[in-house]
N, CA and C of each residue as an Amber inpcrd file, in Angstrom:
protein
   543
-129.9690000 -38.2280000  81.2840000-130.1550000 -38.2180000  79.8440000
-129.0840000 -39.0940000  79.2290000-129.8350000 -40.1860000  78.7190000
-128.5770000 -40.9730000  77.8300000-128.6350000 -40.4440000  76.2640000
-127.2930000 -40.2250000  75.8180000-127.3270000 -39.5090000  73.9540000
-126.8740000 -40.9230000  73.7930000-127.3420000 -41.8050000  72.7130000
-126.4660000 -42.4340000  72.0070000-125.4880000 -41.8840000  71.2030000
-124.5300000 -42.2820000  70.9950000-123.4570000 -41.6120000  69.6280000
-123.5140000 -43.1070000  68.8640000-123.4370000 -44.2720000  69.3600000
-123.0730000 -45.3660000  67.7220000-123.3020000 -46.5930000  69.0600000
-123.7200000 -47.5980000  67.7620000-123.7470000 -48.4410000  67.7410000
-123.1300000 -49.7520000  67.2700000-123.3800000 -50.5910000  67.5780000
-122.4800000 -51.7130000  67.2360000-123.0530000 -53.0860000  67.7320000
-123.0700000 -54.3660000  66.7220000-123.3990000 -55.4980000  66.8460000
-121.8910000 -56.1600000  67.2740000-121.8760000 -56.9170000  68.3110000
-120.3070000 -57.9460000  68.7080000-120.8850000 -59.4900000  68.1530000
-119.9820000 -59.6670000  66.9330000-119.9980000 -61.0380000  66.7090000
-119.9740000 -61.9290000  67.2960000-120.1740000 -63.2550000  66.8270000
-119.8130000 -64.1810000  67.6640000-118.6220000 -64.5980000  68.3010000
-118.4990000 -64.8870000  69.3670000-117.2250000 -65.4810000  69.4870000
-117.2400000 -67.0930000  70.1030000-115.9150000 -67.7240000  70.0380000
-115.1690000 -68.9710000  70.4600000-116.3280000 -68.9470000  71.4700000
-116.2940000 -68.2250000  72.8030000-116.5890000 -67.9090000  74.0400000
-118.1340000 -67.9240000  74.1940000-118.5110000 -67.1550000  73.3330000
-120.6540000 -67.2850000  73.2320000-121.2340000 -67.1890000  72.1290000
-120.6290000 -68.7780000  71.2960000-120.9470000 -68.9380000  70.2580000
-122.8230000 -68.5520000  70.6340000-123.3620000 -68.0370000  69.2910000
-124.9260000 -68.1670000  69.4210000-125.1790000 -66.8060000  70.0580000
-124.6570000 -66.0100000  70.4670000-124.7860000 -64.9500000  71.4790000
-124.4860000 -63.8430000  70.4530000-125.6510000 -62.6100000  70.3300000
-125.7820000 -61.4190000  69.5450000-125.7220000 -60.5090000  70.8850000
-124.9870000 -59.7020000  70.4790000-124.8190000 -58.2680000  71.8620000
-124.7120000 -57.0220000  71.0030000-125.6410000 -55.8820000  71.7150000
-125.4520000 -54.6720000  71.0170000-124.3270000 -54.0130000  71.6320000
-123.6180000 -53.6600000  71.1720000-122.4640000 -52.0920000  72.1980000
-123.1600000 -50.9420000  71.6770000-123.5980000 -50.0590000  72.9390000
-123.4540000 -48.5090000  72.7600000-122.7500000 -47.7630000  73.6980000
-122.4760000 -46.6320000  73.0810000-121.5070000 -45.3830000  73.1620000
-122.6880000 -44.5870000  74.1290000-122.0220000 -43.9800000  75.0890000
-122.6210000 -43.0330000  75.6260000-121.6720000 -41.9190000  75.5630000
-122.0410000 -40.8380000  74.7920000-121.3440000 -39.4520000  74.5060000
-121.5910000 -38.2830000  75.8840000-122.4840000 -38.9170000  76.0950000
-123.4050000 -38.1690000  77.6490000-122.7040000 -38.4720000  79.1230000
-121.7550000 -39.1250000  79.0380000-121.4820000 -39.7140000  80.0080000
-119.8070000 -40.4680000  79.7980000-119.7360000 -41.7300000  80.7050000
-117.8760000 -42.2040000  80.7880000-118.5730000 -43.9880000  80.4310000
-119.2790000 -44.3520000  79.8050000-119.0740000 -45.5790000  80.0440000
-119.9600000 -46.0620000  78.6790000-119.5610000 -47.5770000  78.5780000
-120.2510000 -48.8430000  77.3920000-121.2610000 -49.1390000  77.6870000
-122.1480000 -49.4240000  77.0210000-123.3510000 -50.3380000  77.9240000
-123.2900000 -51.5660000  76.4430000-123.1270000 -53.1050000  77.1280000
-123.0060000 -54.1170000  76.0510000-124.6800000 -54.6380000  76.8360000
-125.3600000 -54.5160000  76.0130000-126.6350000 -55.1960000  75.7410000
-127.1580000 -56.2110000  75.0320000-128.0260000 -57.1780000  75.7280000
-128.6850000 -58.4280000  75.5250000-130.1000000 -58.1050000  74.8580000
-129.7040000 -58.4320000  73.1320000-131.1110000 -57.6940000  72.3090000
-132.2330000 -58.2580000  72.6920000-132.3000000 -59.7350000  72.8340000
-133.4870000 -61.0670000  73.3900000-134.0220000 -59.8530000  74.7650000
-133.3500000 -59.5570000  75.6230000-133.8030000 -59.4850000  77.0260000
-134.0290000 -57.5960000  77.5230000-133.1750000 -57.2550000  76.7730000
-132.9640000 -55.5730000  76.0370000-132.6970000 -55.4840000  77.5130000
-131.6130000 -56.0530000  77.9310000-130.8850000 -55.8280000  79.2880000
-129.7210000 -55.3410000  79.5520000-129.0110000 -54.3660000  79.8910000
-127.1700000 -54.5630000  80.0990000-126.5510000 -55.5710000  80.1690000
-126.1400000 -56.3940000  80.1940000-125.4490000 -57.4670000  80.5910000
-123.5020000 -56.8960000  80.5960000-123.4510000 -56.0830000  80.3890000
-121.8620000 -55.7310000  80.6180000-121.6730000 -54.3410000  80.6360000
-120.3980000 -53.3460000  80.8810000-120.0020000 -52.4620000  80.9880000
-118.8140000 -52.2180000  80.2670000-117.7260000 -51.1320000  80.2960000
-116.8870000 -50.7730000  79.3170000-116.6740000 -49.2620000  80.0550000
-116.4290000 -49.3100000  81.4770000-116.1360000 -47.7130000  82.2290000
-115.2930000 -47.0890000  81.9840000-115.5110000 -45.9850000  82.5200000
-114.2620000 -45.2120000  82.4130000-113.8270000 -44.5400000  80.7050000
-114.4640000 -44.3440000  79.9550000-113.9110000 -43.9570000  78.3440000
-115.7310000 -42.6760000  78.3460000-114.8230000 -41.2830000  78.7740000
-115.7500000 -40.6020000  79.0160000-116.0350000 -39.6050000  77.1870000
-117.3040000 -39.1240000  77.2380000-117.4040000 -38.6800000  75.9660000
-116.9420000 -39.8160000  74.8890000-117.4410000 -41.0620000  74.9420000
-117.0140000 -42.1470000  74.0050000-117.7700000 -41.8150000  72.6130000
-117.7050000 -41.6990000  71.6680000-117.8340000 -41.8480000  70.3920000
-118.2630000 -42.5870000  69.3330000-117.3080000 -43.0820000  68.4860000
-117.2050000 -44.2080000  67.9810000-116.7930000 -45.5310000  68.4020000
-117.4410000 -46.4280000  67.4200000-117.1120000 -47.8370000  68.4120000
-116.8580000 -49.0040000  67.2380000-116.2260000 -49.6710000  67.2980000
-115.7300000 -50.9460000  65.9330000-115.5340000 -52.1400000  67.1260000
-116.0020000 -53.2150000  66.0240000-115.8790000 -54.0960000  66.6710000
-114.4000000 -55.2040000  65.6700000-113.4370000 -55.7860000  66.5230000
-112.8780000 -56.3290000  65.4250000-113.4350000 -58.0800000  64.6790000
-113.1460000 -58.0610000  63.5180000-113.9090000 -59.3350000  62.9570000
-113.8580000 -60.5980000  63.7260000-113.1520000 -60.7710000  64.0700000
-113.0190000 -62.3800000  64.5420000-113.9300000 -62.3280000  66.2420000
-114.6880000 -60.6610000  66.2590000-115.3540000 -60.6340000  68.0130000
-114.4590000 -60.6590000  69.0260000-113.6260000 -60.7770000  68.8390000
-112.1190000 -60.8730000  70.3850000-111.9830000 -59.1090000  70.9950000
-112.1320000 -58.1900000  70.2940000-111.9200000 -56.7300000  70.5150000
-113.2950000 -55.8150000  70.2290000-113.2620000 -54.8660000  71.1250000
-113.9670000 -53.7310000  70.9700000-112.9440000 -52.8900000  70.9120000
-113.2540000 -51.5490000  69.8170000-112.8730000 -50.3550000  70.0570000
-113.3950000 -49.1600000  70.1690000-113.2760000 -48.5430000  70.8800000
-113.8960000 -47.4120000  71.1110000-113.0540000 -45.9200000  71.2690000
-113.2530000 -44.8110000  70.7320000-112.7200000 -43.6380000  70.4560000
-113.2890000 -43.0140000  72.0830000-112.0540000 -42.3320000  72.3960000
-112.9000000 -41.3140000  73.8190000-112.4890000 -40.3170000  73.5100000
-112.8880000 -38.9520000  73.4260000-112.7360000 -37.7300000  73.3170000
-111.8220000 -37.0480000  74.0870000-112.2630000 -37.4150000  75.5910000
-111.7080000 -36.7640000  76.1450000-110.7490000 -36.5920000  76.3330000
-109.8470000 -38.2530000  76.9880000-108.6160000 -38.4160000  76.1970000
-107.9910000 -38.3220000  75.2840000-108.6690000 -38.1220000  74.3270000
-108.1970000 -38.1240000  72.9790000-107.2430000 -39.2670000  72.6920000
-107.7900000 -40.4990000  72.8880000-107.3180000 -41.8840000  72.8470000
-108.4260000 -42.9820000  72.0210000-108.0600000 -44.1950000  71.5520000
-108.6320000 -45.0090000  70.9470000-108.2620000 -46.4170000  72.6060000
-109.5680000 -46.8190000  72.6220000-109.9010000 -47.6100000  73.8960000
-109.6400000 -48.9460000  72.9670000-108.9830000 -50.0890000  73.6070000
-109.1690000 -51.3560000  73.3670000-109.7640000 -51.9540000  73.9640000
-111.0720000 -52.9090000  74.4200000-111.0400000 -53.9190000  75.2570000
-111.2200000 -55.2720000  74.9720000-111.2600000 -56.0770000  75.6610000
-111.1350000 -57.7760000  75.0280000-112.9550000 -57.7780000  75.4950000
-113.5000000 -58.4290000  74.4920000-115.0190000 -58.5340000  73.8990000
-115.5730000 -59.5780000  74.8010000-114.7570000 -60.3170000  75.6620000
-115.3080000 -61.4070000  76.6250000-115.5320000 -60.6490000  78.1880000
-114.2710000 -60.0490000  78.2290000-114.0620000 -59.5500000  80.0910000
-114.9770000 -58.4400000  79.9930000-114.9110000 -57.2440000  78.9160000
-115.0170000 -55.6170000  78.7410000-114.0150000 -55.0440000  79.4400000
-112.6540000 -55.2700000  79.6990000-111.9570000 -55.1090000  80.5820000
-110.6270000 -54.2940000  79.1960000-110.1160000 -52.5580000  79.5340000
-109.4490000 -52.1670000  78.4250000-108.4130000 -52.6060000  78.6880000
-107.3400000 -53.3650000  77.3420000-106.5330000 -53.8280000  77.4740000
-105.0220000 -52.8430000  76.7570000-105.4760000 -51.8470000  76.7660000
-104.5610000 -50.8910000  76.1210000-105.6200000 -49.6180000  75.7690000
-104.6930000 -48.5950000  76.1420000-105.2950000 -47.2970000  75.7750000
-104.5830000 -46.6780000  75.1040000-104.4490000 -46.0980000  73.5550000
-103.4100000 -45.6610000  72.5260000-104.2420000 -44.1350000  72.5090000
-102.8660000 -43.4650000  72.6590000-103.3700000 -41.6580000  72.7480000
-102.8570000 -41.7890000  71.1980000-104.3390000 -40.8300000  70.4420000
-104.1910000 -40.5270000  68.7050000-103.7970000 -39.2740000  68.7100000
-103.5140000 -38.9040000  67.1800000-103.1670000 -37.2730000  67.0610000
-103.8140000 -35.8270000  67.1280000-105.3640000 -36.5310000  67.6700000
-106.3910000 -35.1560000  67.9160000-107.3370000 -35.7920000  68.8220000
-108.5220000 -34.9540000  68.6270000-109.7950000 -35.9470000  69.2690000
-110.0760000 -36.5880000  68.6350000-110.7190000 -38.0160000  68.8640000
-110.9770000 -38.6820000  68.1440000-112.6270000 -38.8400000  68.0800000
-113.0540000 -39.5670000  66.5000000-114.7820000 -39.3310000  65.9510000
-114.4510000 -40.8680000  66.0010000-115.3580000 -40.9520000  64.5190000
-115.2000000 -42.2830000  64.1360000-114.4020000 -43.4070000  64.0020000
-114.6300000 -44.6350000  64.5900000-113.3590000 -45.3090000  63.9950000
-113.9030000 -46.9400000  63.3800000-113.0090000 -47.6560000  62.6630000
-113.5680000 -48.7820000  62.0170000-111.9530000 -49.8640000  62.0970000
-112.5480000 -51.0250000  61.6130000-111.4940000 -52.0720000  62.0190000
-111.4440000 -52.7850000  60.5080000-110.6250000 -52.7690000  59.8670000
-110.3160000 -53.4370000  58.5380000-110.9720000 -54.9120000  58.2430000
-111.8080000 -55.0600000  56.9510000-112.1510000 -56.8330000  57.0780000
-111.8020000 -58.0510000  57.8460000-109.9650000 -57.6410000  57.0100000
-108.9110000 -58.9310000  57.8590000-108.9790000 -58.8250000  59.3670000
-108.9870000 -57.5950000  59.8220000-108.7830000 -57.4780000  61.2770000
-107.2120000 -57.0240000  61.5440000-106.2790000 -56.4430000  60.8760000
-104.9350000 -56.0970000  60.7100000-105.1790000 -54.5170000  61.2680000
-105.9050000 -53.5940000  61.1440000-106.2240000 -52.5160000  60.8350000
-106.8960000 -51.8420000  61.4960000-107.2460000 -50.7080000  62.3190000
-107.8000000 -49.8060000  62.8920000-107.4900000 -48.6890000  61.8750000
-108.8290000 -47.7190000  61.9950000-108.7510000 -46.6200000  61.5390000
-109.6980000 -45.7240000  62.2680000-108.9210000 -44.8300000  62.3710000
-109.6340000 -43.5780000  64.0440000-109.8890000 -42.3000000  63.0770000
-111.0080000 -41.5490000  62.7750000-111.3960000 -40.5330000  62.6310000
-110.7450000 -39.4590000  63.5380000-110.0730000 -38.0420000  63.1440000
-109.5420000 -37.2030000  64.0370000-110.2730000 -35.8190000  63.7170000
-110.6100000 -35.0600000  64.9900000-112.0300000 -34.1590000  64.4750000
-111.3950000 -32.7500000  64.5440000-110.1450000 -32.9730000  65.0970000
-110.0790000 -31.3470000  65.5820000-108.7030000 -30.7240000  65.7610000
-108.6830000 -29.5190000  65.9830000-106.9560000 -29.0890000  65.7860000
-106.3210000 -30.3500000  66.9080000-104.9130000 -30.2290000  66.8900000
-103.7730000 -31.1780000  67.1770000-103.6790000 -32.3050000  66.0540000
-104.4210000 -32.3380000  65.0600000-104.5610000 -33.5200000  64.3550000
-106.3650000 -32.9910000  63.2790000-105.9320000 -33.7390000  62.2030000
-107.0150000 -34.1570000  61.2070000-106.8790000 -35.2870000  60.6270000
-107.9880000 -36.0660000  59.7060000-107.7990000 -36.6580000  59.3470000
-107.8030000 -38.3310000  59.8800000-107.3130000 -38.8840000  59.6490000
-107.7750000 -40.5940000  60.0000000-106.0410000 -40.8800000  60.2810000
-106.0090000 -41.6890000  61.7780000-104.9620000 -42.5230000  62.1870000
-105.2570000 -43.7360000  61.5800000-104.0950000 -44.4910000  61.5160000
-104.1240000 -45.7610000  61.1270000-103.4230000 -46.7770000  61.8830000
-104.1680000 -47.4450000  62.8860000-103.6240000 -48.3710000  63.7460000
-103.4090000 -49.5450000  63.9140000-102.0250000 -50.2100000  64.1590000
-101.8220000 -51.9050000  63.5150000-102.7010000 -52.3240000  64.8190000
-103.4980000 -53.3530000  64.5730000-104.6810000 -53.8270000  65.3450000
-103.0140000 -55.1520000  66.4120000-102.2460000 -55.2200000  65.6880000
-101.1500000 -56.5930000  66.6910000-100.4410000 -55.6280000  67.6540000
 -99.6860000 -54.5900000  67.1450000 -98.9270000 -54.3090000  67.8720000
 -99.5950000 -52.9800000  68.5100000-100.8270000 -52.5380000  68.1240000
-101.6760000 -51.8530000  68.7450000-100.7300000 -50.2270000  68.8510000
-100.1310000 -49.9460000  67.6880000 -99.1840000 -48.8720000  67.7730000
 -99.9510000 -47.7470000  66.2350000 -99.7850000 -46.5470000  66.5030000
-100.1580000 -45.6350000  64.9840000 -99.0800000 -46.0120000  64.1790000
 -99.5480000 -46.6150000  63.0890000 -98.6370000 -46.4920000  62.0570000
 -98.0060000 -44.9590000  61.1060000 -99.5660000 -44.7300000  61.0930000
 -99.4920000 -43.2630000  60.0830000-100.7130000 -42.3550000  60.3500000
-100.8390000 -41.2230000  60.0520000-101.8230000 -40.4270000  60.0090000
-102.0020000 -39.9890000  58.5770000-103.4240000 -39.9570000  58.2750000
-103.4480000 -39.0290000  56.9260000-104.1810000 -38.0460000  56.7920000
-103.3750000 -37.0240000  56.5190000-104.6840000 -35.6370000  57.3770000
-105.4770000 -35.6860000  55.9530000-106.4410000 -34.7030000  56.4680000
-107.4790000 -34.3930000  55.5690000-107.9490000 -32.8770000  55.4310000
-106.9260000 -32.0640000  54.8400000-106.7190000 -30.8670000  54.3760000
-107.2660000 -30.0350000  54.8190000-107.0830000 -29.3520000  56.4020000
-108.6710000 -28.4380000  57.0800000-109.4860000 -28.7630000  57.6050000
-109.9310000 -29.8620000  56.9920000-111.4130000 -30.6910000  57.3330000
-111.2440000 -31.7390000  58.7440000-112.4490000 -31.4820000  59.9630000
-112.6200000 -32.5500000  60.0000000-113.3820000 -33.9670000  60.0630000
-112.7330000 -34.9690000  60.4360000-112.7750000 -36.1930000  59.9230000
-114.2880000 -36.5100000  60.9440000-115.1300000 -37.8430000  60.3480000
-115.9500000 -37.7820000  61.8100000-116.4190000 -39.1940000  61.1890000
-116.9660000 -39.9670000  60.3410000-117.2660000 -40.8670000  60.7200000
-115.9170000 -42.2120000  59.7180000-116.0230000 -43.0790000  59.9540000
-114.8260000 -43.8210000  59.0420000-115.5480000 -44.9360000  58.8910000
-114.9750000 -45.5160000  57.6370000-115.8940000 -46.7940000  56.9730000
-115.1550000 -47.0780000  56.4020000-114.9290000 -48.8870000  56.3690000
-114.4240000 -49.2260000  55.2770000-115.3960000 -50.1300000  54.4880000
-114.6860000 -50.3680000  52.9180000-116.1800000 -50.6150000  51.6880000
-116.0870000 -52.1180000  52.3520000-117.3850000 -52.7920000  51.6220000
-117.3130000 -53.8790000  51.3440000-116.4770000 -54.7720000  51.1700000
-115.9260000 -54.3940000  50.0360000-115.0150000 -55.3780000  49.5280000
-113.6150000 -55.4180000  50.6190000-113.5610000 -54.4580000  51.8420000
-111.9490000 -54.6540000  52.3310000-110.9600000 -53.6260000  51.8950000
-111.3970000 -52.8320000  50.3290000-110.7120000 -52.3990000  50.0790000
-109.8420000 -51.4040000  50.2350000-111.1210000 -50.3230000  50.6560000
-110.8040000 -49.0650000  51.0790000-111.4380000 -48.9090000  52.1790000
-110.5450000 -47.6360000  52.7330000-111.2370000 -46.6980000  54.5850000
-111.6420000 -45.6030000  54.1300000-112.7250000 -45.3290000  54.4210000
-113.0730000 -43.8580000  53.8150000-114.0440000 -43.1570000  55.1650000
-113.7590000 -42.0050000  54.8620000-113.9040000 -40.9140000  55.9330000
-114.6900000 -39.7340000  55.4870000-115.4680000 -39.6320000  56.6390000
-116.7010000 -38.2150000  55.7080000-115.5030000 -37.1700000  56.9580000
-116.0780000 -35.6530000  56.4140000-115.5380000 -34.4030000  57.0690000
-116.0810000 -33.2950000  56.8910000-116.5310000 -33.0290000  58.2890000
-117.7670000 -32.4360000  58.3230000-116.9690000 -30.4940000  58.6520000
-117.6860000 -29.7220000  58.0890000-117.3500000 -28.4320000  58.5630000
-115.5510000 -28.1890000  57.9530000-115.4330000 -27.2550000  58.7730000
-113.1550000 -27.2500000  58.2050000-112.3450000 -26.3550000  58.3680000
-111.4140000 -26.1680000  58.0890000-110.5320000 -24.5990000  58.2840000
-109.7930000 -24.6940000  56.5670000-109.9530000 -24.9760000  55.8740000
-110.0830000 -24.8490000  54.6120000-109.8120000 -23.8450000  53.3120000
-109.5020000 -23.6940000  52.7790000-109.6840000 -22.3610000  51.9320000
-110.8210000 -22.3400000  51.3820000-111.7720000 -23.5770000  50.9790000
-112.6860000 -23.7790000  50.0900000-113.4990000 -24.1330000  51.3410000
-113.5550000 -24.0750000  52.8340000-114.6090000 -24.4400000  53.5820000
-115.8870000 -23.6950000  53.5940000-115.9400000 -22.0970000  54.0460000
-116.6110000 -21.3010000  53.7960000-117.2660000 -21.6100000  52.6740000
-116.7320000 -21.4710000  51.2320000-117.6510000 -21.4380000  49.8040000
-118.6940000 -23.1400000  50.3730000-118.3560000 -23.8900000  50.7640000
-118.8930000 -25.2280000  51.1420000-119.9690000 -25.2910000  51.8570000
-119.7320000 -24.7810000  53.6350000-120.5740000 -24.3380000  54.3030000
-121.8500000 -23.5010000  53.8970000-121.5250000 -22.3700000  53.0960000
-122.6330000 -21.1040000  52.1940000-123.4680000 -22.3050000  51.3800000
-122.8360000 -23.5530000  50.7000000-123.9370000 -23.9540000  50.0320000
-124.5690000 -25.2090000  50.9800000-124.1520000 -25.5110000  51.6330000
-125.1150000 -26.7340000  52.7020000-124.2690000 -27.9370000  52.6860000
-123.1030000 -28.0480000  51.8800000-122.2420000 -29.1280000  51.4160000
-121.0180000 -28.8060000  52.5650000-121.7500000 -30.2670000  53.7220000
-120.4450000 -30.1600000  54.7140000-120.2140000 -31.6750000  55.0880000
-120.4540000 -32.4880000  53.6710000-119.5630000 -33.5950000  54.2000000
-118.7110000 -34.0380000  52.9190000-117.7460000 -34.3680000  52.7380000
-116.6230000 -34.6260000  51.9370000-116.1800000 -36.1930000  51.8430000
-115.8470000 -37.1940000  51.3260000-115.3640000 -38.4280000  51.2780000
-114.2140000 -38.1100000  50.8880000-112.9400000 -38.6390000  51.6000000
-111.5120000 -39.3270000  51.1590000-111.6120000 -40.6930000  51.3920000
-110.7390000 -41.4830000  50.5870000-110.6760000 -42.8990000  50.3740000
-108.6780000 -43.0230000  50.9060000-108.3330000 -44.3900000  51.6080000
-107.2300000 -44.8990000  51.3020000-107.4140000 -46.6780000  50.9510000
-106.1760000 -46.7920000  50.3330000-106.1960000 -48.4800000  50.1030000
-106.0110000 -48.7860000  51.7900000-106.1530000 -49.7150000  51.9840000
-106.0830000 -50.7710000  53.2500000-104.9590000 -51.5010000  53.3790000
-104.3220000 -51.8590000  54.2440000-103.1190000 -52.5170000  54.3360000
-101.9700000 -51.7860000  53.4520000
């Protein structure tokens, strides 16, 4: 049984200019599957990142990222080899994560006790800058707007004072916003 959890288009790169590839997450399993949409073939892998999650691609196509649960780590790999080039342990499990316009920026969704809320990771030195919890709640998918401006994070379920009254009415996803950079 394959579950998808997310998807993802890999830009172009230097390397295959002209070349569209899907990435998916297998939550069901430890591994990437980078797919050829023309041929709806595998053409690459991404092993080893078991219960994977979320997945960002960074702008310029040079990086994939991917959230693994199990570890409770944010996966790097370089978008040409699929080969991880750093594995950064976050402050919980990790959900969603997204990569800032500029490409300066990671932001990791955190779902569960040890951590809430959204890490914020310098995409150069590949280190957490900050965490910003999210009061009880957690965090699960991350987006940033259009414009670059903001990262924003839904949060589903919670430990809360106001979670319960939330849950009773059907209202279990929440938006927080931060500026970027």
């Amino acid at each position: 049984i394959l579950a998808v959890s997310a998807l993802a288009f890999l830009p172009l790169t230097a390397a295959a200019q002209g070349t569209v590839r899907i990435v998916q997450t297998n939550s069901a399993g430890d591994n990437v599957h980078i797919i050829d949409p023309v041929t709806n073939r595998v053409v690459g892998e991404i092993p080893d990142i078991e219960i994977s999650n979320g997945i960002a691609v960074a702008p310029d196509g040079s990086r994939i990222y991917v959230t693994g649960e199990v570890e409770r780590a944010l996966f790097v790999a370089d978008a040409r080899t699929f080969k991880v080039i750093r594995k950064i342990p976050v402050s919980g499990r990790p959900s969603g994560v997204a990569a800032s316009k500029d490409g300066k920026w990671i932001y990791v969704g955190i779902h569960d006790q040890g951590g809430t809320g959204m890490d914020i990771v310098d995409a150069v030195s590949l280190q957490i800058t900050k965490n910003l919890p999210l009061e009880g709640m957690g965090t699960h998918y991350v987006f940033v707007t259009p414009d670059g401006k903001y990262a924003m994070a839904t949060a589903n379920g919670g430990r809360g004072p106001d979670a319960a009254t939330r849950n009773q009415e059907g209202l279990t996803l929440r938006l927080v916003a931060t500026e970027t950079g």
